[in-house]
Short mmCIF file of C-alpha atoms in Angstrom, two decimals:
data_model
loop_
_atom_site.label_atom_id
_atom_site.label_comp_id
_atom_site.label_asym_id
_atom_site.label_seq_id
_atom_site.Cartn_x
_atom_site.Cartn_y
_atom_site.Cartn_z
CA UNK A 139 0.00 0.00 0.00
CA UNK A 140 1.25 3.46 -0.85
CA UNK A 141 2.30 5.61 2.08
CA UNK A 142 -0.52 8.21 2.20
CA UNK A 143 1.87 10.79 3.59
CA UNK A 144 4.44 10.47 0.80
CA UNK A 145 3.85 12.77 -2.19
CA UNK A 146 6.60 11.26 -4.31
CA UNK A 147 5.63 7.64 -3.57
CA UNK A 148 2.07 8.33 -4.67
CA UNK A 149 3.30 9.95 -7.88
CA UNK A 150 5.75 7.11 -8.52
CA UNK A 151 3.05 4.46 -8.11
CA UNK A 152 0.84 6.24 -10.61
CA UNK A 153 3.61 7.04 -13.09
CA UNK A 154 4.87 3.45 -13.05
CA UNK A 155 1.40 1.95 -13.40
CA UNK A 156 1.18 0.28 -10.02
CA UNK A 157 -1.94 2.30 -9.27
CA UNK A 158 -4.27 4.38 -11.38
CA UNK A 159 -4.76 8.06 -10.66
CA UNK A 160 -8.49 7.38 -10.43
CA UNK A 161 -8.06 4.77 -7.70
CA UNK A 162 -5.86 7.15 -5.70
CA UNK A 163 -8.37 9.95 -6.13
CA UNK A 164 -11.46 7.93 -5.23
CA UNK A 165 -9.68 6.52 -2.18
CA UNK A 166 -8.65 10.05 -1.14
CA UNK A 167 -12.19 11.37 -1.49
CA UNK A 168 -13.63 8.43 0.44
CA UNK A 169 -11.11 8.93 3.23
CA UNK A 170 -11.99 12.61 3.50
CA UNK A 171 -15.70 11.84 3.59
CA UNK A 172 -15.29 9.30 6.38
CA UNK A 173 -12.34 10.44 8.46
CA UNK A 174 -12.56 14.20 8.29
CA UNK A 175 -15.69 14.27 10.42
CA UNK A 176 -13.60 14.15 13.59
CA UNK A 177 -11.18 16.95 12.64
CA UNK A 178 -13.11 19.21 10.23
CA UNK A 179 -10.15 20.14 8.04
CA UNK A 180 -12.08 20.05 4.74
CA UNK A 181 -14.65 22.66 3.70
CA UNK A 182 -15.44 21.41 0.16
CA UNK A 183 -14.52 18.37 -1.88
CA UNK A 184 -14.18 18.90 -5.63
CA UNK A 185 -15.31 15.30 -6.17
CA UNK A 186 -16.54 14.74 -9.74
CA UNK A 187 -14.13 17.19 -11.34
CA UNK A 188 -11.16 15.77 -9.41
CA UNK A 189 -12.03 12.25 -10.53
CA UNK A 190 -12.40 13.55 -14.10
CA UNK A 191 -8.94 15.11 -13.94
CA UNK A 192 -7.55 11.85 -12.56
CA UNK A 193 -9.06 10.04 -15.55
CA UNK A 194 -7.21 12.45 -17.82
CA UNK A 195 -3.93 11.66 -16.05
CA UNK A 196 -4.53 7.94 -16.56
CA UNK A 197 -5.33 8.51 -20.26
CA UNK A 198 -2.15 10.52 -20.73
CA UNK A 199 -0.06 7.79 -19.10
CA UNK A 200 -1.71 5.13 -21.25
CA UNK A 201 -0.85 7.21 -24.31
CA UNK A 202 2.79 7.38 -23.23
CA UNK A 203 2.61 11.03 -22.24
CA UNK A 204 4.40 12.32 -19.12
CA UNK A 205 1.93 14.21 -16.88
CA UNK A 206 4.72 15.52 -14.67
CA UNK A 207 6.55 14.71 -11.44
CA UNK A 208 3.38 14.98 -9.34
CA UNK A 209 1.24 12.87 -11.68
CA UNK A 210 -2.12 12.21 -10.09
CA UNK A 211 -1.21 13.47 -6.60
CA UNK A 212 -4.34 14.88 -4.92
CA UNK A 213 -3.73 18.13 -3.07
CA UNK A 214 -5.81 20.51 -0.97
CA UNK A 215 -5.82 24.28 -0.84
CA UNK A 216 -6.48 26.64 2.03
CA UNK A 217 -9.77 28.19 1.00
CA UNK A 218 -8.13 31.41 -0.15
CA UNK A 219 -6.51 30.00 -3.29
CA UNK A 220 -8.45 30.36 -6.51
CA UNK A 221 -9.39 27.11 -8.18
CA UNK A 222 -10.99 27.78 -11.56
CA UNK A 223 -14.73 27.27 -11.38
CA UNK A 224 -14.89 27.32 -7.58
CA UNK A 225 -15.81 30.17 -5.24
CA UNK A 226 -12.93 31.35 -3.06
CA UNK A 227 -14.41 32.13 0.36
CA UNK A 228 -11.26 32.96 2.38
CA UNK A 229 -13.08 31.25 5.23
CA UNK A 230 -15.91 33.77 5.27
CA UNK A 231 -19.56 33.92 4.30
CA UNK A 232 -18.90 37.48 3.14
CA UNK A 233 -17.41 36.19 -0.13
CA UNK A 234 -19.66 33.15 -0.49
CA UNK A 235 -21.80 34.77 -3.18
CA UNK A 236 -18.79 35.89 -5.19
CA UNK A 237 -18.53 34.50 -8.73
CA UNK A 238 -16.43 31.38 -9.16
CA UNK A 239 -12.76 31.98 -9.91
CA UNK A 240 -12.07 32.38 -13.60
CA UNK A 241 -8.53 31.02 -13.32
CA UNK A 242 -6.43 28.94 -10.99
CA UNK A 243 -4.12 30.77 -8.62
CA UNK A 244 -0.63 30.71 -10.16
CA UNK A 245 0.68 28.14 -7.70
CA UNK A 246 -2.38 25.92 -8.25
CA UNK A 247 -1.84 26.16 -12.01
CA UNK A 248 1.84 25.26 -11.60
CA UNK A 249 1.03 22.22 -9.46
CA UNK A 250 -1.65 21.17 -11.93
CA UNK A 251 0.87 21.50 -14.78
CA UNK A 252 3.13 19.15 -12.81
CA UNK A 253 0.34 16.58 -12.70
CA UNK A 254 -1.16 17.25 -9.27
CA UNK A 255 -4.93 17.57 -8.88
CA UNK A 256 -6.77 19.95 -6.52
CA UNK A 257 -9.37 17.90 -4.66
CA UNK A 258 -10.51 19.97 -1.69
CA UNK A 259 -10.59 23.37 -0.06
CA UNK A 260 -9.47 23.48 3.55
CA UNK A 261 -10.55 25.31 6.66
CA UNK A 262 -8.90 28.45 7.97
CA UNK A 263 -9.45 31.35 10.31
CA UNK A 264 -11.74 33.84 8.63
CA UNK A 265 -9.66 35.92 6.20
CA UNK A 266 -6.56 34.26 7.73
CA UNK A 267 -6.78 36.48 10.82
CA UNK A 268 -5.91 34.15 13.71
CA UNK A 269 -3.70 31.30 14.91
CA UNK A 270 -6.47 28.86 15.89
CA UNK A 271 -8.57 27.86 12.83
CA UNK A 272 -11.61 28.56 14.97
CA UNK A 273 -14.04 29.70 12.29
CA UNK A 274 -17.46 31.06 13.23
CA UNK A 275 -18.89 29.94 9.88
CA UNK A 276 -17.15 26.64 9.15
CA UNK A 277 -16.27 25.40 12.63
CA UNK A 278 -13.07 24.55 14.49
CA UNK A 279 -10.44 22.36 12.89
CA UNK A 280 -9.26 19.88 15.49
CA UNK A 281 -5.80 18.45 15.90
CA UNK A 282 -5.56 14.88 14.52
CA UNK A 283 -3.15 13.98 17.34
CA UNK A 284 -5.77 14.88 19.95
CA UNK A 285 -9.14 16.11 18.78
CA UNK A 286 -9.62 17.96 22.07
CA UNK A 287 -6.79 20.26 20.93
CA UNK A 288 -6.46 23.08 18.41
CA UNK A 289 -4.75 22.46 15.10
CA UNK A 290 -3.35 25.98 15.06
CA UNK A 291 -3.89 28.49 12.30
CA UNK A 292 -4.65 30.19 10.22
CA UNK A 293 -3.85 27.39 7.75
CA UNK A 294 -5.09 24.79 10.23
CA UNK A 295 -7.10 22.75 7.75
CA UNK A 296 -4.02 22.41 5.55
CA UNK A 297 -1.85 21.13 8.39
CA UNK A 298 -4.48 18.85 9.92
CA UNK A 299 -5.35 17.20 6.59
CA UNK A 300 -1.70 16.23 6.12
CA UNK A 301 -1.27 15.11 9.72
CA UNK A 302 -4.34 12.89 9.46
CA UNK A 303 -3.06 11.26 6.27
CA UNK A 304 -5.97 12.56 4.22
CA UNK A 305 -3.71 14.47 1.84
CA UNK A 306 0.04 14.27 1.34
CA UNK A 307 0.28 17.85 0.03
CA UNK A 308 -1.62 21.03 0.85
CA UNK A 309 -1.20 24.74 0.35
CA UNK A 310 -1.30 27.47 2.96
CA UNK A 311 -0.38 31.09 3.48
CA UNK A 312 1.80 32.66 6.15
CA UNK A 313 1.54 36.32 7.14
CA UNK A 314 2.58 36.10 10.80
CA UNK A 315 3.12 32.35 11.19
CA UNK A 316 0.04 30.78 9.63
CA UNK A 317 2.03 27.96 8.02
CA UNK A 318 4.62 27.51 10.76
CA UNK A 319 2.25 27.45 13.76
CA UNK A 320 -0.17 24.76 12.51
CA UNK A 321 2.65 22.71 10.95
CA UNK A 322 4.31 22.68 14.36
CA UNK A 323 1.19 21.82 16.35
CA UNK A 324 0.15 19.08 13.90
CA UNK A 325 3.62 17.55 13.48
CA UNK A 326 4.05 18.01 9.71
CA UNK A 327 6.47 19.81 7.41
CA UNK A 328 5.73 23.37 6.30
CA UNK A 329 7.63 26.02 4.38
CA UNK A 330 7.30 29.79 4.36
CA UNK A 331 9.43 30.71 1.33
CA UNK A 332 11.29 34.00 0.92
CA UNK A 333 8.82 36.88 0.69
CA UNK A 334 8.10 37.51 -2.98
CA UNK A 335 9.75 34.36 -4.33
CA UNK A 336 6.53 32.39 -4.90
CA UNK A 337 3.73 34.15 -6.82
CA UNK A 338 0.64 35.12 -4.85
CA UNK A 339 -1.63 35.84 -7.83
CA UNK A 340 -4.97 34.22 -7.18
CA UNK A 341 -4.43 33.92 -3.42
CA UNK A 342 -6.84 36.11 -1.46
CA UNK A 343 -4.72 38.71 0.32
CA UNK A 344 -4.55 39.60 3.98
CA UNK A 345 -1.58 41.89 4.55
CA UNK A 346 0.03 42.56 1.21
CA UNK A 347 3.48 43.50 2.48
CA UNK A 348 3.78 40.34 4.62
CA UNK A 349 1.78 37.57 2.87
CA UNK A 350 3.67 34.50 1.63
CA UNK A 351 2.23 31.29 0.20
CA UNK A 352 3.80 27.89 0.73
CA UNK A 353 3.30 24.13 1.02
CA UNK A 354 2.68 21.59 3.77
CA UNK A 355 3.69 17.97 3.19
CA UNK A 356 3.98 14.64 4.94
CA UNK A 357 7.58 14.19 3.82
CA UNK A 358 10.53 16.54 3.41
CA UNK A 359 11.12 15.39 -0.18
CA UNK A 360 7.50 16.06 -0.98
CA UNK A 361 7.77 19.52 0.52
CA UNK A 362 10.83 20.22 -1.58
CA UNK A 363 9.32 19.14 -4.89
CA UNK A 364 6.12 21.06 -4.18
CA UNK A 365 8.10 24.19 -3.35
CA UNK A 366 10.19 23.89 -6.51
CA UNK A 367 7.08 23.50 -8.64
CA UNK A 368 5.40 26.44 -6.90
CA UNK A 369 8.51 28.61 -7.27
CA UNK A 370 8.73 27.82 -10.97
CA UNK A 371 12.04 25.95 -11.00
CA UNK A 372 14.49 23.86 -9.04
CA UNK A 373 16.58 25.19 -6.20
CA UNK A 374 20.35 25.38 -6.52
CA UNK A 375 22.11 22.19 -5.49
CA UNK A 376 21.75 21.64 -1.76
CA UNK A 377 24.91 22.50 0.18
CA UNK A 378 26.52 19.85 2.35
CA UNK A 379 24.89 20.09 5.77
CA UNK A 380 28.32 19.74 7.37
CA UNK A 381 29.39 22.97 5.67
CA UNK A 382 26.53 24.98 7.12
CA UNK A 383 27.14 27.34 10.00
CA UNK A 384 24.20 26.88 12.37
CA UNK A 385 23.35 29.02 15.40
CA UNK A 386 20.53 29.01 17.92
CA UNK A 387 18.37 32.07 18.49
CA UNK A 388 18.27 32.94 22.18
CA UNK A 389 16.80 35.79 24.20
CA UNK A 390 13.15 36.22 23.17
CA UNK A 391 13.28 32.80 21.48
CA UNK A 392 14.67 31.11 24.58
CA UNK A 393 11.96 32.35 26.94
CA UNK A 394 8.50 30.96 27.61
CA UNK A 395 8.98 27.66 25.76
CA UNK A 396 8.05 24.37 27.38
CA UNK A 397 10.68 22.11 28.92
CA UNK A 398 9.97 19.41 26.34
CA UNK A 399 10.50 21.83 23.47
CA UNK A 400 13.65 23.30 25.00
CA UNK A 401 14.99 19.77 25.48
CA UNK A 402 14.28 18.78 21.90
CA UNK A 403 16.00 21.87 20.54
CA UNK A 404 18.94 21.26 22.84
CA UNK A 405 19.16 17.74 21.42
CA UNK A 406 19.36 19.18 17.92
CA UNK A 407 22.02 21.62 19.05
CA UNK A 408 24.02 18.83 20.68
CA UNK A 409 23.78 16.71 17.53
CA UNK A 410 25.22 19.61 15.58
CA UNK A 411 28.17 19.79 17.94
CA UNK A 412 26.86 22.47 20.26
CA UNK A 413 25.64 25.72 18.82
CA UNK A 414 26.47 29.31 19.46
CA UNK A 415 23.48 31.22 20.81
CA UNK A 416 22.84 34.52 19.07
CA UNK A 417 20.27 37.19 19.82
CA UNK A 418 18.23 39.57 17.76
CA UNK A 419 17.66 43.02 19.24
CA UNK A 420 14.26 44.55 19.85
CA UNK A 421 12.21 41.44 19.12
CA UNK A 422 9.19 42.64 21.11
CA UNK A 423 9.05 45.76 18.93
CA UNK A 424 9.42 43.62 15.81
CA UNK A 425 6.43 41.55 16.84
CA UNK A 426 4.53 44.76 17.57
CA UNK A 427 5.38 46.17 14.14
CA UNK A 428 4.23 43.00 12.42
CA UNK A 429 0.99 43.09 14.42
CA UNK A 430 0.36 46.73 13.48
CA UNK A 431 1.17 46.36 9.78
CA UNK A 432 -1.12 43.34 9.56
CA UNK A 433 -3.96 45.11 11.34
CA UNK A 434 -3.69 48.27 9.25
CA UNK A 435 -3.30 46.53 5.87
CA UNK A 436 -5.97 43.95 6.64
CA UNK A 437 -8.37 46.56 7.99
CA UNK A 438 -7.90 48.83 4.99
CA UNK A 439 -8.35 45.92 2.58
CA UNK A 440 -11.71 45.08 4.13
CA UNK A 441 -12.93 48.61 4.67
CA UNK A 442 -15.27 48.70 1.64
CA UNK A 443 -17.00 45.51 2.81
CA UNK A 444 -17.03 46.59 6.46
CA UNK A 445 -18.92 49.71 5.37
CA UNK A 446 -21.60 47.58 3.71
CA UNK A 447 -22.02 44.50 5.86
CA UNK A 448 -19.72 44.38 8.86
CA UNK A 449 -22.17 42.25 10.79
CA UNK A 450 -21.72 39.33 8.40
CA UNK A 451 -18.12 38.90 9.56
CA UNK A 452 -17.04 36.65 12.42
CA UNK A 453 -17.25 39.16 15.30
CA UNK A 454 -13.71 38.44 16.45
CA UNK A 455 -12.32 39.06 12.96
CA UNK A 456 -14.51 42.09 12.33
CA UNK A 457 -13.54 43.94 15.50
CA UNK A 458 -9.83 43.37 14.84
CA UNK A 459 -10.18 44.57 11.25
CA UNK A 460 -12.10 47.71 12.24
CA UNK A 461 -9.52 48.55 14.91
CA UNK A 462 -6.81 48.07 12.29
CA UNK A 463 -8.54 50.34 9.80
CA UNK A 464 -8.64 53.07 12.45
CA UNK A 465 -4.87 53.01 13.10
CA UNK A 466 -3.21 56.40 12.53
CA UNK A 467 -0.99 56.63 9.48
CA UNK A 468 1.87 57.75 11.74
CA UNK A 469 1.78 54.38 13.45
CA UNK A 470 1.74 52.40 10.23
CA UNK A 471 4.60 54.40 8.72
CA UNK A 472 6.65 54.07 11.90
CA UNK A 473 6.06 50.32 11.90
CA UNK A 474 7.33 50.12 8.33
CA UNK A 475 10.35 52.27 9.23
CA UNK A 476 11.11 49.97 12.15
CA UNK A 477 10.75 47.05 9.77
CA UNK A 478 13.55 48.45 7.61
CA UNK A 479 15.79 48.74 10.65
CA UNK A 480 14.95 45.28 12.00
CA UNK A 481 15.50 43.61 8.66
CA UNK A 482 19.07 44.89 8.71
CA UNK A 483 19.57 43.30 12.13
CA UNK A 484 18.29 39.95 10.84
CA UNK A 485 20.42 40.08 7.73
CA UNK A 486 23.47 40.91 9.88
CA UNK A 487 23.14 37.59 11.72
CA UNK A 488 23.57 35.76 8.43
CA UNK A 489 27.09 37.14 8.01
CA UNK A 490 28.23 34.58 10.60
CA UNK A 491 25.52 31.90 10.24
CA UNK A 492 23.80 30.11 7.38
CA UNK A 493 20.86 28.75 9.36
CA UNK A 494 19.32 29.85 12.64
CA UNK A 495 17.12 27.57 14.73
CA UNK A 496 14.28 28.66 17.01
CA UNK A 497 11.09 27.20 18.47
CA UNK A 498 7.92 27.61 16.39
CA UNK A 499 5.47 27.83 19.30
CA UNK A 500 5.80 27.92 23.08
CA UNK A 501 4.62 24.33 23.41
CA UNK A 502 2.04 21.79 22.35
CA UNK A 503 -1.42 22.55 20.97
CA UNK A 504 -3.75 24.23 23.49
CA UNK A 505 -7.09 22.58 24.36
CA UNK A 506 -10.09 23.63 22.30
CA UNK A 507 -12.09 24.36 25.44
CA UNK A 508 -9.28 26.40 26.99
CA UNK A 509 -7.57 28.11 24.03
CA UNK A 510 -4.87 29.94 25.95
CA UNK A 511 -1.11 29.90 26.36
CA UNK A 512 1.12 31.34 29.07
CA UNK A 513 3.49 34.17 28.13
CA UNK A 514 5.63 35.85 30.79
CA UNK A 515 3.45 34.30 33.46
CA UNK A 516 0.24 35.70 31.99
CA UNK A 517 -2.55 33.58 30.52
CA UNK A 518 -3.26 35.01 27.05
CA UNK A 519 -5.40 34.11 24.05
CA UNK A 520 -3.96 31.39 21.82
CA UNK A 521 -5.75 32.80 18.80
CA UNK A 522 -3.82 36.05 19.07
CA UNK A 523 -0.54 34.88 20.63
CA UNK A 524 0.48 31.51 19.21
CA UNK A 525 2.69 33.47 16.82
CA UNK A 526 4.96 34.69 19.60
CA UNK A 527 8.07 33.25 17.88
CA UNK A 528 6.90 33.45 14.27
CA UNK A 529 5.55 37.01 14.02
CA UNK A 530 8.84 38.85 14.62
CA UNK A 531 10.58 36.84 11.93
CA UNK A 532 7.78 37.52 9.43
CA UNK A 533 8.85 41.13 9.49
CA UNK A 534 12.18 40.22 7.92
CA UNK A 535 10.77 38.24 4.97
CA UNK A 536 13.36 35.47 5.24
CA UNK A 537 12.62 31.82 4.33
CA UNK A 538 11.67 29.56 7.23
CA UNK A 539 11.10 25.82 7.27
CA UNK A 540 8.94 24.40 10.04
CA UNK A 541 10.42 21.06 11.05
CA UNK A 542 8.44 18.65 13.27
CA UNK A 543 10.54 17.42 16.17
CA UNK A 544 10.70 13.71 17.00
CA UNK A 545 11.15 12.04 20.34
CA UNK A 546 9.48 14.72 22.41
CA UNK A 547 7.26 12.15 24.09
CA UNK A 548 3.99 14.01 23.74
CA UNK A 549 1.98 16.05 21.29
CA UNK A 550 3.81 17.50 18.27
CA UNK A 551 6.28 20.34 18.66
CA UNK A 552 8.05 22.21 15.91
CA UNK A 553 11.24 24.10 15.22
CA UNK A 554 11.87 26.97 12.82
CA UNK A 555 14.91 26.70 10.54
CA UNK A 556 15.67 30.20 9.28
CA UNK A 557 17.96 31.25 6.43
CA UNK A 558 18.96 34.38 4.56
CA UNK A 559 16.67 35.48 1.70
CA UNK A 560 16.78 33.04 -1.21
CA UNK A 561 18.66 30.38 0.76
CA UNK A 562 15.90 27.78 0.94
CA UNK A 563 18.45 25.19 -0.19
CA UNK A 564 20.32 25.59 3.10
CA UNK A 565 17.10 24.90 5.00
CA UNK A 566 16.38 21.70 3.07
CA UNK A 567 20.00 20.56 3.48
CA UNK A 568 19.95 20.97 7.25
CA UNK A 569 16.45 19.52 7.61
CA UNK A 570 17.50 16.48 5.59
CA UNK A 571 20.53 15.87 7.79
CA UNK A 572 18.45 16.18 10.96
CA UNK A 573 15.81 13.84 9.52
CA UNK A 574 18.46 11.23 8.71
CA UNK A 575 19.61 11.51 12.33
CA UNK A 576 16.07 10.82 13.52
CA UNK A 577 15.66 14.19 15.19
CA UNK A 578 12.94 15.62 12.93
CA UNK A 579 10.21 14.10 10.80
CA UNK A 580 6.46 13.84 10.53
CA UNK A 581 5.06 12.91 13.93
CA UNK A 582 3.06 9.65 13.70
CA UNK A 583 -0.53 9.68 14.88
CA UNK A 584 -1.07 7.99 18.28
CA UNK A 585 -2.78 4.93 16.78
CA UNK A 586 0.21 4.30 14.57
CA UNK A 587 2.92 4.87 17.17
CA UNK A 588 2.56 1.46 18.75
CA UNK A 589 2.80 -0.52 15.54
CA UNK B 114 -12.25 53.17 28.71
CA UNK B 115 -11.43 56.77 27.85
CA UNK B 116 -8.69 59.11 26.74
CA UNK B 117 -7.73 61.99 29.01
CA UNK B 118 -6.76 65.39 27.68
CA UNK B 119 -6.22 67.78 30.55
CA UNK B 120 -9.35 67.69 32.60
CA UNK B 121 -11.63 66.38 29.88
CA UNK B 122 -12.46 62.72 29.30
CA UNK B 123 -13.54 61.46 25.93
CA UNK B 124 -15.16 58.04 26.04
CA UNK B 125 -13.25 55.59 23.90
CA UNK B 126 -16.47 54.58 22.17
CA UNK B 127 -16.95 58.16 21.01
CA UNK B 128 -13.41 58.24 19.63
CA UNK B 129 -14.07 55.04 17.69
CA UNK B 130 -17.28 56.42 16.23
CA UNK B 131 -15.69 59.74 15.25
CA UNK B 132 -12.53 58.20 13.81
CA UNK B 133 -14.55 55.65 11.87
CA UNK B 134 -16.72 58.42 10.46
CA UNK B 135 -13.54 59.98 9.01
CA UNK B 136 -13.09 56.90 6.83
CA UNK B 137 -16.75 56.51 5.94
CA UNK B 138 -17.43 53.69 8.37
CA UNK B 139 -20.44 53.50 10.64
CA UNK B 140 -19.72 51.21 13.60
CA UNK B 141 -22.66 49.26 14.95
CA UNK B 142 -23.06 49.47 18.71
CA UNK B 143 -22.64 45.70 19.03
CA UNK B 144 -19.11 46.05 17.62
CA UNK B 145 -17.94 48.80 19.95
CA UNK B 146 -16.73 46.71 22.92
CA UNK B 147 -14.62 44.50 20.65
CA UNK B 148 -13.24 47.38 18.64
CA UNK B 149 -12.37 49.30 21.81
CA UNK B 150 -10.56 46.27 23.23
CA UNK B 151 -8.61 45.75 20.02
CA UNK B 152 -7.71 49.43 19.80
CA UNK B 153 -6.31 49.22 23.32
CA UNK B 154 -4.20 46.23 22.31
CA UNK B 155 -2.95 47.97 19.17
CA UNK B 156 -2.13 51.10 21.15
CA UNK B 157 0.18 49.07 23.37
CA UNK B 158 1.96 47.76 20.29
CA UNK B 159 2.04 51.27 18.81
CA UNK B 160 3.66 52.58 21.98
CA UNK B 161 6.41 50.00 21.55
CA UNK B 162 7.08 51.00 17.95
CA UNK B 163 6.92 54.74 18.59
CA UNK B 164 9.17 54.28 21.61
CA UNK B 165 12.16 53.34 19.49
CA UNK B 166 14.24 56.18 18.09
CA UNK B 167 15.10 55.74 14.43
CA UNK B 168 17.41 57.96 12.38
CA UNK B 169 15.62 60.27 9.94
CA UNK B 170 17.32 58.39 7.13
CA UNK B 171 15.58 55.11 8.05
CA UNK B 172 13.04 54.61 5.29
CA UNK B 173 9.78 52.69 5.50
CA UNK B 174 10.25 49.15 4.20
CA UNK B 175 7.12 48.90 2.08
CA UNK B 176 8.98 46.93 -0.55
CA UNK B 177 11.02 43.85 0.18
CA UNK B 178 14.74 44.24 -0.41
CA UNK B 179 16.64 41.05 0.39
#
C-alpha cells in the first residue's frame, strides 16, 4: 500500500502503473468523507471534477505522455486560493456569493501543470486572521493527534489534513506564522518561502506586504518538490549540511517555551556539535510592528465591505479589522520604518551563520475548550498569541522551514529553521541531515505509534 | 475606557465612532466593545514602535529588499 503521507511515492506508483490516478483519487475522497468528520479540516470536496482530472492523467499515461513529477497526486488548498470554477471564500460567508474563480491561482496552475490535482478546499481562520482555525462559519479544525486540541492556524485545515493522512500535500499562506504554527502543532512539514519568491496571484490577500504562500507535506522530499514547482524551478544544489554554520536564536526565542520543546532543541544543538546562541535586538518591537502592519493593511483591505455588511463577519475578525482600519498613518509608517531597521539586524546575523534555529510555538497545541497559552506568566489568548516566535521573523521576509521534532514524548512540537533570503536550499539541506539523524520528521498519529 | 486630555475625558467609544466616520465607516453598537478592546491592544503595540528612536534616514520598508 502506498504511504498516504508520501507525495513522491504516490506519484511514482501512478507514473509506473502500479496504481491508477483514479483509484488514488477515489480513495482520497472516500477517506476525507469518512475520516474528516472528527477533525473538520475540509470545507469542500471537488469530487466529480477531481475524478475527471484523474481520468485524464490515466489517459495521458496510457498514451505514453508524461503528466509531470506529481502525476495524479491529490492536493488541498487553504480556502483562499483560486481554483478555476470554484468560489474562493477565504473562510468567510462574506465572499460566499462571489462569482467562481475564472482562473487557478498561479501556484495551483503550476502544481496542476506538474500533474497534481486539486481535490478539496481546507478550513482556515476567517480571512486568515488568527492562529487557531476557529471559524465562526465553518467550525473549528481539530488536531488529529488529539481532537480535544487546536490544530493551530490560520492554515489549520491544511496542516491537519496532512497530519491525518488525508492528503500528502496542501497549500497554505503565512503572514505572521500561519504555516509555521499549525505545521508545528500538527507535526508536519511546512515552508514559508522567501517573501516575494513564490507568486501570490490568485491567493486572497490579507496583509500585502507580509503575505507569503507555501506548502505543507507529509515528507521533506514532498515539501521540496512542491516548493520547486510552486517557485517555478528547481533550487540550486543543496549544500553539504556539514558545511553549514548553524546558530541558535536565544533571548526572546529562549523564553516561555516548554521544557519538552527546549529539550528537543537542545538535542538538535548537541547533535550539531553544540551551537552558538545569538540574539536579535528589539524582538518585542518587531512583533509589535508586524501586528500593526497586519492590522492596518488587513483593515484597509476590508474597509469597503465593512462599510456595507460588517455584521456578516465573524465578530472576532470584524472587530480586529475595524480597529486596524482606524490606526493612525503615523503608526503604520513608523512600523514600516522599524521594519527596515529590524530587517538589517536579521540580515546581519547571516554574516556569521547560514541557518538559525528557534522554536515555532511555546509548546504543544492548546485545548479547544481552553484556548490559551502562558506568556511571561500571563494567561493570554492562543488565537492572538500563538505566533509569539513566528511574528517577529515575518517582518524580515526570510525563508523559514517548520520542522516537526521527534522524540518529544507528547503532542507534536516544531522548530523553525531560518535562512537568509533566497537560501531555501540551506534549510532543506539541514532539515535532511536532521531527519536522517532521527531528530525531525512527521510525527506519527497515536494509533500508529505502537505498531 | 477613555482618553484623558487635561481635565476632559472622551469616552473611547466616542473616539471610535468619530474616527470611523472619518473613513466613511459607521460602527454598529454591538461592535464597539470588541473594537475598543482591540484598539487598546494595538495602542500598546504602537507605543512599543513609537518608543524606538530611528534615524531620519531610516526609510519605511514597504517593498522587500533582500
